[in-house]
mmCIF file of C-alpha atoms in Angstrom:
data_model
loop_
_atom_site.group_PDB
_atom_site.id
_atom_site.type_symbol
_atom_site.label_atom_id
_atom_site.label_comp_id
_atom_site.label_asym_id
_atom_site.label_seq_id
_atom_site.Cartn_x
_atom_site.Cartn_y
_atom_site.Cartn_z
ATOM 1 C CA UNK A 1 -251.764 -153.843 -29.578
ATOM 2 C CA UNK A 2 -249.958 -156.259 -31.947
ATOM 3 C CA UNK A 3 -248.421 -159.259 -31.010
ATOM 4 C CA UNK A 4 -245.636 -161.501 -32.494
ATOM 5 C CA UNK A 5 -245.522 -165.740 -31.639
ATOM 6 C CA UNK A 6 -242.583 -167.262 -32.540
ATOM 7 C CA UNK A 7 -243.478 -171.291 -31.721
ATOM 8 C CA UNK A 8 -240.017 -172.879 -32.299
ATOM 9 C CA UNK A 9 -237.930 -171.640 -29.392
ATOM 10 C CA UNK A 10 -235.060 -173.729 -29.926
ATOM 11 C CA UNK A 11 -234.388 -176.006 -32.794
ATOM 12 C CA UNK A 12 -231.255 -178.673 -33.677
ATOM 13 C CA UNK A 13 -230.678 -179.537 -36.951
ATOM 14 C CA UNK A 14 -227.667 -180.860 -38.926
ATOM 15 C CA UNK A 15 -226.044 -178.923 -41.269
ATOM 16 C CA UNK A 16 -227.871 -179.588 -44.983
ATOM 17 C CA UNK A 17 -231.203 -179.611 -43.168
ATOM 18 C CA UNK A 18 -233.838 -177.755 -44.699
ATOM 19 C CA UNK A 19 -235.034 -174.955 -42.117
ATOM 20 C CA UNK A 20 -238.291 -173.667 -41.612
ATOM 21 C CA UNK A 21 -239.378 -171.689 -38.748
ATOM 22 C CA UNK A 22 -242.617 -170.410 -37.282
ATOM 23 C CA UNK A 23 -244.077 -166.528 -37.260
ATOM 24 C CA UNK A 24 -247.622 -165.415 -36.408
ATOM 25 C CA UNK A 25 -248.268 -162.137 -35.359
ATOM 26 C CA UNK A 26 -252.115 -161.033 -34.392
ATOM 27 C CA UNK A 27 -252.981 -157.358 -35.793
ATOM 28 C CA UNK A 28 -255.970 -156.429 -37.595
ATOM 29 C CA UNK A 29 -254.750 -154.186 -40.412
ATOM 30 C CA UNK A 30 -251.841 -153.964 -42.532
ATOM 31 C CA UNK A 31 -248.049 -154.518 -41.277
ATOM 32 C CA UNK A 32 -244.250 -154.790 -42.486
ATOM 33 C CA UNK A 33 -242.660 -157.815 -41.253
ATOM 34 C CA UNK A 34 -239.066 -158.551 -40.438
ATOM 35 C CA UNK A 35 -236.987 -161.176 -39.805
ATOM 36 C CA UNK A 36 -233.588 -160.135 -37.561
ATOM 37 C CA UNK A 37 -230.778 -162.689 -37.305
ATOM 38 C CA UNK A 38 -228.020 -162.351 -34.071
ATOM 39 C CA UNK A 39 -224.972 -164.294 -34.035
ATOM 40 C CA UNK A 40 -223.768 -165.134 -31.185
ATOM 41 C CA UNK A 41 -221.984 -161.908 -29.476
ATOM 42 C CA UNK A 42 -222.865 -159.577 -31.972
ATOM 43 C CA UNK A 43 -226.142 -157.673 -32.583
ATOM 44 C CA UNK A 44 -229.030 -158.041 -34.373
ATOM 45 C CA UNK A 45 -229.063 -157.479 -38.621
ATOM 46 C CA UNK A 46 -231.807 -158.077 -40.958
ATOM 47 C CA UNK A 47 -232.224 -160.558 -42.824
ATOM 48 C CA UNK A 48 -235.221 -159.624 -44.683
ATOM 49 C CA UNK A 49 -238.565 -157.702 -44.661
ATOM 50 C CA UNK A 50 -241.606 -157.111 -46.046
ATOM 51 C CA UNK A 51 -243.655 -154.436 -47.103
ATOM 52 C CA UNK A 52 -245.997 -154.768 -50.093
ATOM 53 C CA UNK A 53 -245.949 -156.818 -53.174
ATOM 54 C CA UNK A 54 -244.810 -160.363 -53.980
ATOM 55 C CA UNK A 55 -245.558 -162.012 -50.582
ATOM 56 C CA UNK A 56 -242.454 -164.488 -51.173
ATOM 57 C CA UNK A 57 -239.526 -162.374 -49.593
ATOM 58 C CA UNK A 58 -235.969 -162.961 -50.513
ATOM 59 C CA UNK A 59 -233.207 -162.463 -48.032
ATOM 60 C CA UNK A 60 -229.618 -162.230 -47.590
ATOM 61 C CA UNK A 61 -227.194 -165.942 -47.592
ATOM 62 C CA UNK A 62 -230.200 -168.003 -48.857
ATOM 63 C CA UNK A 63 -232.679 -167.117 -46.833
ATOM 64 C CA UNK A 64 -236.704 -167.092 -47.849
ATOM 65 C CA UNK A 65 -239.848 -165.838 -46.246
ATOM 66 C CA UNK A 66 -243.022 -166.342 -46.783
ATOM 67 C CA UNK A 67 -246.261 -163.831 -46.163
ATOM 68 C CA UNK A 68 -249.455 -165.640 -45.718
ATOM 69 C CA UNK A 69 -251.837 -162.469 -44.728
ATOM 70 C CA UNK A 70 -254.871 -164.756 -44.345
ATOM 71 C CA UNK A 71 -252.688 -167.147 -41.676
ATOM 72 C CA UNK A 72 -250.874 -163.783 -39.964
ATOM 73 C CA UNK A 73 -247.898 -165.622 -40.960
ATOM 74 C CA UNK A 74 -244.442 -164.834 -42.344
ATOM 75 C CA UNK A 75 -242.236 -168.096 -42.016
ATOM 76 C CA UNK A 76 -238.583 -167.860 -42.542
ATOM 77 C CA UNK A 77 -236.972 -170.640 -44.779
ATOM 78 C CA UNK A 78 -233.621 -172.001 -45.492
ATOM 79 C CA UNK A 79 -233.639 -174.790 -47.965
ATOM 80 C CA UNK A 80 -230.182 -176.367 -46.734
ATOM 81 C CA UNK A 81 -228.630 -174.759 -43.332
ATOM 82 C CA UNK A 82 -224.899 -174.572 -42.602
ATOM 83 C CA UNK A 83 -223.089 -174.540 -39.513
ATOM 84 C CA UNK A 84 -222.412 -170.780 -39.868
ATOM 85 C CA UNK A 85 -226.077 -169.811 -39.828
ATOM 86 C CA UNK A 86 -225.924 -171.116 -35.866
ATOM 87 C CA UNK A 87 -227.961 -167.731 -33.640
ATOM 88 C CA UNK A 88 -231.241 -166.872 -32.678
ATOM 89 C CA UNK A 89 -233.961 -165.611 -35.356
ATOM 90 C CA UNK A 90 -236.334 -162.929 -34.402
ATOM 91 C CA UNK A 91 -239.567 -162.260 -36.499
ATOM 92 C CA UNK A 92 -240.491 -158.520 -36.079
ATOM 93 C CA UNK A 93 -244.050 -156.381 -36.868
ATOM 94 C CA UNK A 94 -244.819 -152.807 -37.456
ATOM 95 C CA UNK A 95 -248.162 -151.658 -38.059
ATOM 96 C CA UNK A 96 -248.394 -149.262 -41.112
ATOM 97 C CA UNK A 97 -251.148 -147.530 -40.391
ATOM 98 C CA UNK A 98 -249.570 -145.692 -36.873
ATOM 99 C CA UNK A 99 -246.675 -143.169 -36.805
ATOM 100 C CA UNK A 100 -244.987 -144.732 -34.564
ATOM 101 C CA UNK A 101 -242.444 -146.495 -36.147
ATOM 102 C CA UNK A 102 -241.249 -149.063 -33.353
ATOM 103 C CA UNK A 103 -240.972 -153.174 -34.114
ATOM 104 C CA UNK A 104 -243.034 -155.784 -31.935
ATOM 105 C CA UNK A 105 -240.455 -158.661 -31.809
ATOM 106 C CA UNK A 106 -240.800 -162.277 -31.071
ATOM 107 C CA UNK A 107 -239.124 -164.261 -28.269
ATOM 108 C CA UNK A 108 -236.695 -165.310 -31.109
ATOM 109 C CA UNK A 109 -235.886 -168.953 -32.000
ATOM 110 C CA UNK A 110 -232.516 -170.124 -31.011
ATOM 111 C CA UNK A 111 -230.971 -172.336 -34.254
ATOM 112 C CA UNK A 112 -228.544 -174.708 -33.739
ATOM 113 C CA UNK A 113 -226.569 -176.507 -36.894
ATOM 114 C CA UNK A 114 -224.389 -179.713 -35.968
ATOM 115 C CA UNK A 115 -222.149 -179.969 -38.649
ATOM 116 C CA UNK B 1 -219.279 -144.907 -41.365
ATOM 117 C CA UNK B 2 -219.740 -146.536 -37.700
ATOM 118 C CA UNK B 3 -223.081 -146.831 -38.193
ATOM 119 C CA UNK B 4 -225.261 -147.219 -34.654
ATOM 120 C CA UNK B 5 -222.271 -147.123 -31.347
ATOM 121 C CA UNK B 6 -223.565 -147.759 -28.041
ATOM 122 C CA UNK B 7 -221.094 -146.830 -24.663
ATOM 123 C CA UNK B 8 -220.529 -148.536 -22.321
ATOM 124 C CA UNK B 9 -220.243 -152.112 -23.586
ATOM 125 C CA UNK B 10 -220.622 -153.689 -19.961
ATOM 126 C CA UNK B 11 -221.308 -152.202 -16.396
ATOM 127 C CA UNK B 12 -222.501 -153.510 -13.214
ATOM 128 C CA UNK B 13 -224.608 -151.034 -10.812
ATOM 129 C CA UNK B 14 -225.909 -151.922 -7.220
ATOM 130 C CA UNK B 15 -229.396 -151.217 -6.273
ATOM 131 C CA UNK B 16 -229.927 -147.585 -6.475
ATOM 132 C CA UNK B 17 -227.341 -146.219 -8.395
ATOM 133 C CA UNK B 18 -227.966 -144.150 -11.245
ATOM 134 C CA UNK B 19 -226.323 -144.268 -15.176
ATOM 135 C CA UNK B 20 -226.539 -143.620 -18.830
ATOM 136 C CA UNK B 21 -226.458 -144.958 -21.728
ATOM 137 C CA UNK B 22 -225.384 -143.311 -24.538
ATOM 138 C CA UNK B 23 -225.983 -144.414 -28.075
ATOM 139 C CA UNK B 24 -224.726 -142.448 -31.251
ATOM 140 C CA UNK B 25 -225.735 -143.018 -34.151
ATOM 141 C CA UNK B 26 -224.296 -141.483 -37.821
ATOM 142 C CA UNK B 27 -226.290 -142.694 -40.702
ATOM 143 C CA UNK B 28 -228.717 -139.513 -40.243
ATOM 144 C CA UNK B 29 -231.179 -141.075 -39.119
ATOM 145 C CA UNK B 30 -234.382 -139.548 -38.110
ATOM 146 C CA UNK B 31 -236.195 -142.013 -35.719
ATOM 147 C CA UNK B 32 -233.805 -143.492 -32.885
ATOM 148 C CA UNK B 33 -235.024 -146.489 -30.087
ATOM 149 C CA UNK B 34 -234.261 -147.904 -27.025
ATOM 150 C CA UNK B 35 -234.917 -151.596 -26.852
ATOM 151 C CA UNK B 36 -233.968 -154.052 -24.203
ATOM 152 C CA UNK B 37 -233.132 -157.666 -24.398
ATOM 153 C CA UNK B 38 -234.193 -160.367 -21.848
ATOM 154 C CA UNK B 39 -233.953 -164.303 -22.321
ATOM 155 C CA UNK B 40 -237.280 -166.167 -23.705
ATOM 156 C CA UNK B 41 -239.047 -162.215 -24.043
ATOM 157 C CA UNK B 42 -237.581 -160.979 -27.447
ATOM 158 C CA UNK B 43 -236.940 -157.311 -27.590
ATOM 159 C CA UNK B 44 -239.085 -155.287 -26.019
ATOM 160 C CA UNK B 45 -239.125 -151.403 -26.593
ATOM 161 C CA UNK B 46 -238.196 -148.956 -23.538
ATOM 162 C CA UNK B 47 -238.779 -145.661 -25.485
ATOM 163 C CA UNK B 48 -238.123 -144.027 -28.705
ATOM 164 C CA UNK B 49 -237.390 -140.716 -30.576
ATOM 165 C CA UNK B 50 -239.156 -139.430 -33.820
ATOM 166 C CA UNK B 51 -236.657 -136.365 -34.136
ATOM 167 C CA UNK B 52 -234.296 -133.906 -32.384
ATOM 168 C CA UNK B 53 -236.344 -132.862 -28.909
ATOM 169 C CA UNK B 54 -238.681 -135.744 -28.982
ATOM 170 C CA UNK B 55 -239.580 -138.757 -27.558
ATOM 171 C CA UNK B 56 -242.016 -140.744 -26.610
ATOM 172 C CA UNK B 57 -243.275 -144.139 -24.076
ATOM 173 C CA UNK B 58 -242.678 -147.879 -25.553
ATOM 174 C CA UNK B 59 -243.664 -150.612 -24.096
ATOM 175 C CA UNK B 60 -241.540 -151.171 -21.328
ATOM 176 C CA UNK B 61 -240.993 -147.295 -20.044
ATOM 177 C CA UNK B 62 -240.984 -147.367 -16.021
ATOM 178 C CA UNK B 63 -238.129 -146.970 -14.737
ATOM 179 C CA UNK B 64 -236.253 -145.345 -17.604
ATOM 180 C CA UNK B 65 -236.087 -141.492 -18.784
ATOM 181 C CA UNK B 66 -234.656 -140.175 -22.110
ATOM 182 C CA UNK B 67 -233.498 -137.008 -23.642
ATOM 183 C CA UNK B 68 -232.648 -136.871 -27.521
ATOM 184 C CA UNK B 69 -230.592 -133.156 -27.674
ATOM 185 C CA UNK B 70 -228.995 -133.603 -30.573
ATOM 186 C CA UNK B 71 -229.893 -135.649 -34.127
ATOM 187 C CA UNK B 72 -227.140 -138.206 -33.639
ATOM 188 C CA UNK B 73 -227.418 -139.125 -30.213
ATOM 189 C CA UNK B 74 -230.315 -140.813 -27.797
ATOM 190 C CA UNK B 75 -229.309 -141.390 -23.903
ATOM 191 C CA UNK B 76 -231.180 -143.591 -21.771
ATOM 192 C CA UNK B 77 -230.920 -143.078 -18.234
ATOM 193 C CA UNK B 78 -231.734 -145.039 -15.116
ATOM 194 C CA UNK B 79 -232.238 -143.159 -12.308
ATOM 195 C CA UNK B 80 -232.530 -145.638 -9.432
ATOM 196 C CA UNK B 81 -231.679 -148.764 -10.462
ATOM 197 C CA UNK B 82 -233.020 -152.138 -9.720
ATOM 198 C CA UNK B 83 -232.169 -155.582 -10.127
ATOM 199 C CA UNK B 84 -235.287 -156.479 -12.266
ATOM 200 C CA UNK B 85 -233.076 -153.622 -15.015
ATOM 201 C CA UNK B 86 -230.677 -156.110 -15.293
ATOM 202 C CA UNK B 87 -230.821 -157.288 -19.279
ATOM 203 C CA UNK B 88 -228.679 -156.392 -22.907
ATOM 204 C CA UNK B 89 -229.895 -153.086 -23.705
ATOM 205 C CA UNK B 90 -230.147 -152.230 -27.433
ATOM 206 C CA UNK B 91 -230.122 -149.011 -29.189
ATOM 207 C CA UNK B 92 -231.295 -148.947 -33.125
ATOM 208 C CA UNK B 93 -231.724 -146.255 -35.509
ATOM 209 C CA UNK B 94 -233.689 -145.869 -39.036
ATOM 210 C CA UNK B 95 -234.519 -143.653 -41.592
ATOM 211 C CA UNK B 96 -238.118 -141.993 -41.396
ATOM 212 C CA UNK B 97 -238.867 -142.817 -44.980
ATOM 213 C CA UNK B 98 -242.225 -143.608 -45.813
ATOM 214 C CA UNK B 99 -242.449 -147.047 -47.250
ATOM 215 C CA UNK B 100 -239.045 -148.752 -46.916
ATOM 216 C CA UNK B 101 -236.606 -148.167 -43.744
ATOM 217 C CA UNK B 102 -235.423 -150.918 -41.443
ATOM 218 C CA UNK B 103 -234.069 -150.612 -38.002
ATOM 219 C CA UNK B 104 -230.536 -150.163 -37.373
ATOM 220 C CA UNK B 105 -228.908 -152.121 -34.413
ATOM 221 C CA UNK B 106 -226.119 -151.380 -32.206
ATOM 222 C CA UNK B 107 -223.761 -153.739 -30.422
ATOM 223 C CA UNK B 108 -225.853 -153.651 -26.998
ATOM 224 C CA UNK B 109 -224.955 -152.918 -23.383
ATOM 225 C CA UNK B 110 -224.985 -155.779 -20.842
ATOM 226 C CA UNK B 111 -226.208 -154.242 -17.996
ATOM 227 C CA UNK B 112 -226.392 -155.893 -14.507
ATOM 228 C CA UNK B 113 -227.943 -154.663 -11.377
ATOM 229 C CA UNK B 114 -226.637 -156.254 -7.754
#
């Protein structure tokens, strides 16, 4: 079964910050990835995904990831954070090669911006 | 276009008691989940539904049952519940589309058991 290790459980920065955080997941064949965003009292909407084709993903209000298949990685990025992009950021895996359709989240990383 | 609509928003149970969830969902969507939410864990999924009349075991199933009558609409339902239920419960929905679909979310149910 697939796994999905988000290291950065809770991270502080101040607003302008660049952001960068952490998403290995261990499977041996091929996957989509995901990265979910939840504000605080709403639910969860994507930010971005990946499925095939130019490993460097581009999401929605400036947001980046990066698929490095040999490191099982797909780090989210943020070049300069703002105070509104405060919530917790879930990385997500589903294997392709099962029908079962169903995402393997992470423990989610809990961002907070100081403005 | 409401998208994925979960009822009820909040409820408190005591040990034993039995509910449902309902979620409703109407984007058309073919595949329909159950996730639920607990600090430091992530989401973890309870159970799932490729199509009208089917469903199948996640992750986390024990302790849960689900029926999926119609398109539009997956219930979860606890039958005896305990304390360790207590967590946001999550319904999502997506398109079975080979290649590109993504997952749906509605606004959760906090659920806690006494």
């Amino acid at each position: 079964a697939q796994s999905v290790s988000q290291h950065n459980h809770h991270v502080i920065l101040s607003e302008a910050a660049s952001l960068e955080l952490g998403c290995n997941y261990s499977y041996g064949g091929t996957v989509n990835l995901f990265w979910y965003v939840q504000y605080p009292g709403q639910h969860l909407q994507l930010l971005l995904k990946y499925f095939s084709g130019d490993p460097l993903v581009k999401g929605i209000k400036g947001f980046e990831a990066e698929f490095i298949k040999s490191k099982f990685s797909f780090n989210l990025r943020k070049p300069s954070v703002q105070w509104s992009d405060t919530a917790e950021y879930f990385c997500a895996v589903e294997p392709q090669d099962t029908g079962r359709r169903a995402l393997t989240f992470g423990s989610g990383t809990r961002l907070q911006v100081q403005p | 276009n409401a998208g994925v609509t979960q009822t009820p928003k909040f409820r408190v149970l005591k040990t034993g008691q039995s509910m449902t969830l309902l979620c409703a969902q109407d984007m058309n969507h073919e595949y329909m989940y159950w996730y639920r939410q607990d600090p430091g864990m992530g989401l973890r999924l309870i159970h799932y539904s490729v199509g009208e009349g089917t469903t199948a075991k996640g992750e986390v199933p024990d302790g849960y049952n689900v029926s999926r009558l119609k398109k539009q609409n997956f219930l979860l339902g606890l039958e005896s519940a305990a304390p360790s239920q207590t967590s946001v419960y999550f319904c999502a929905s997506s398109r079975h589309r080979t290649g590109v679909y993504e997952q749906y979310f509605g606004p959760g149910t906090r659920l806690t058991v006494t």
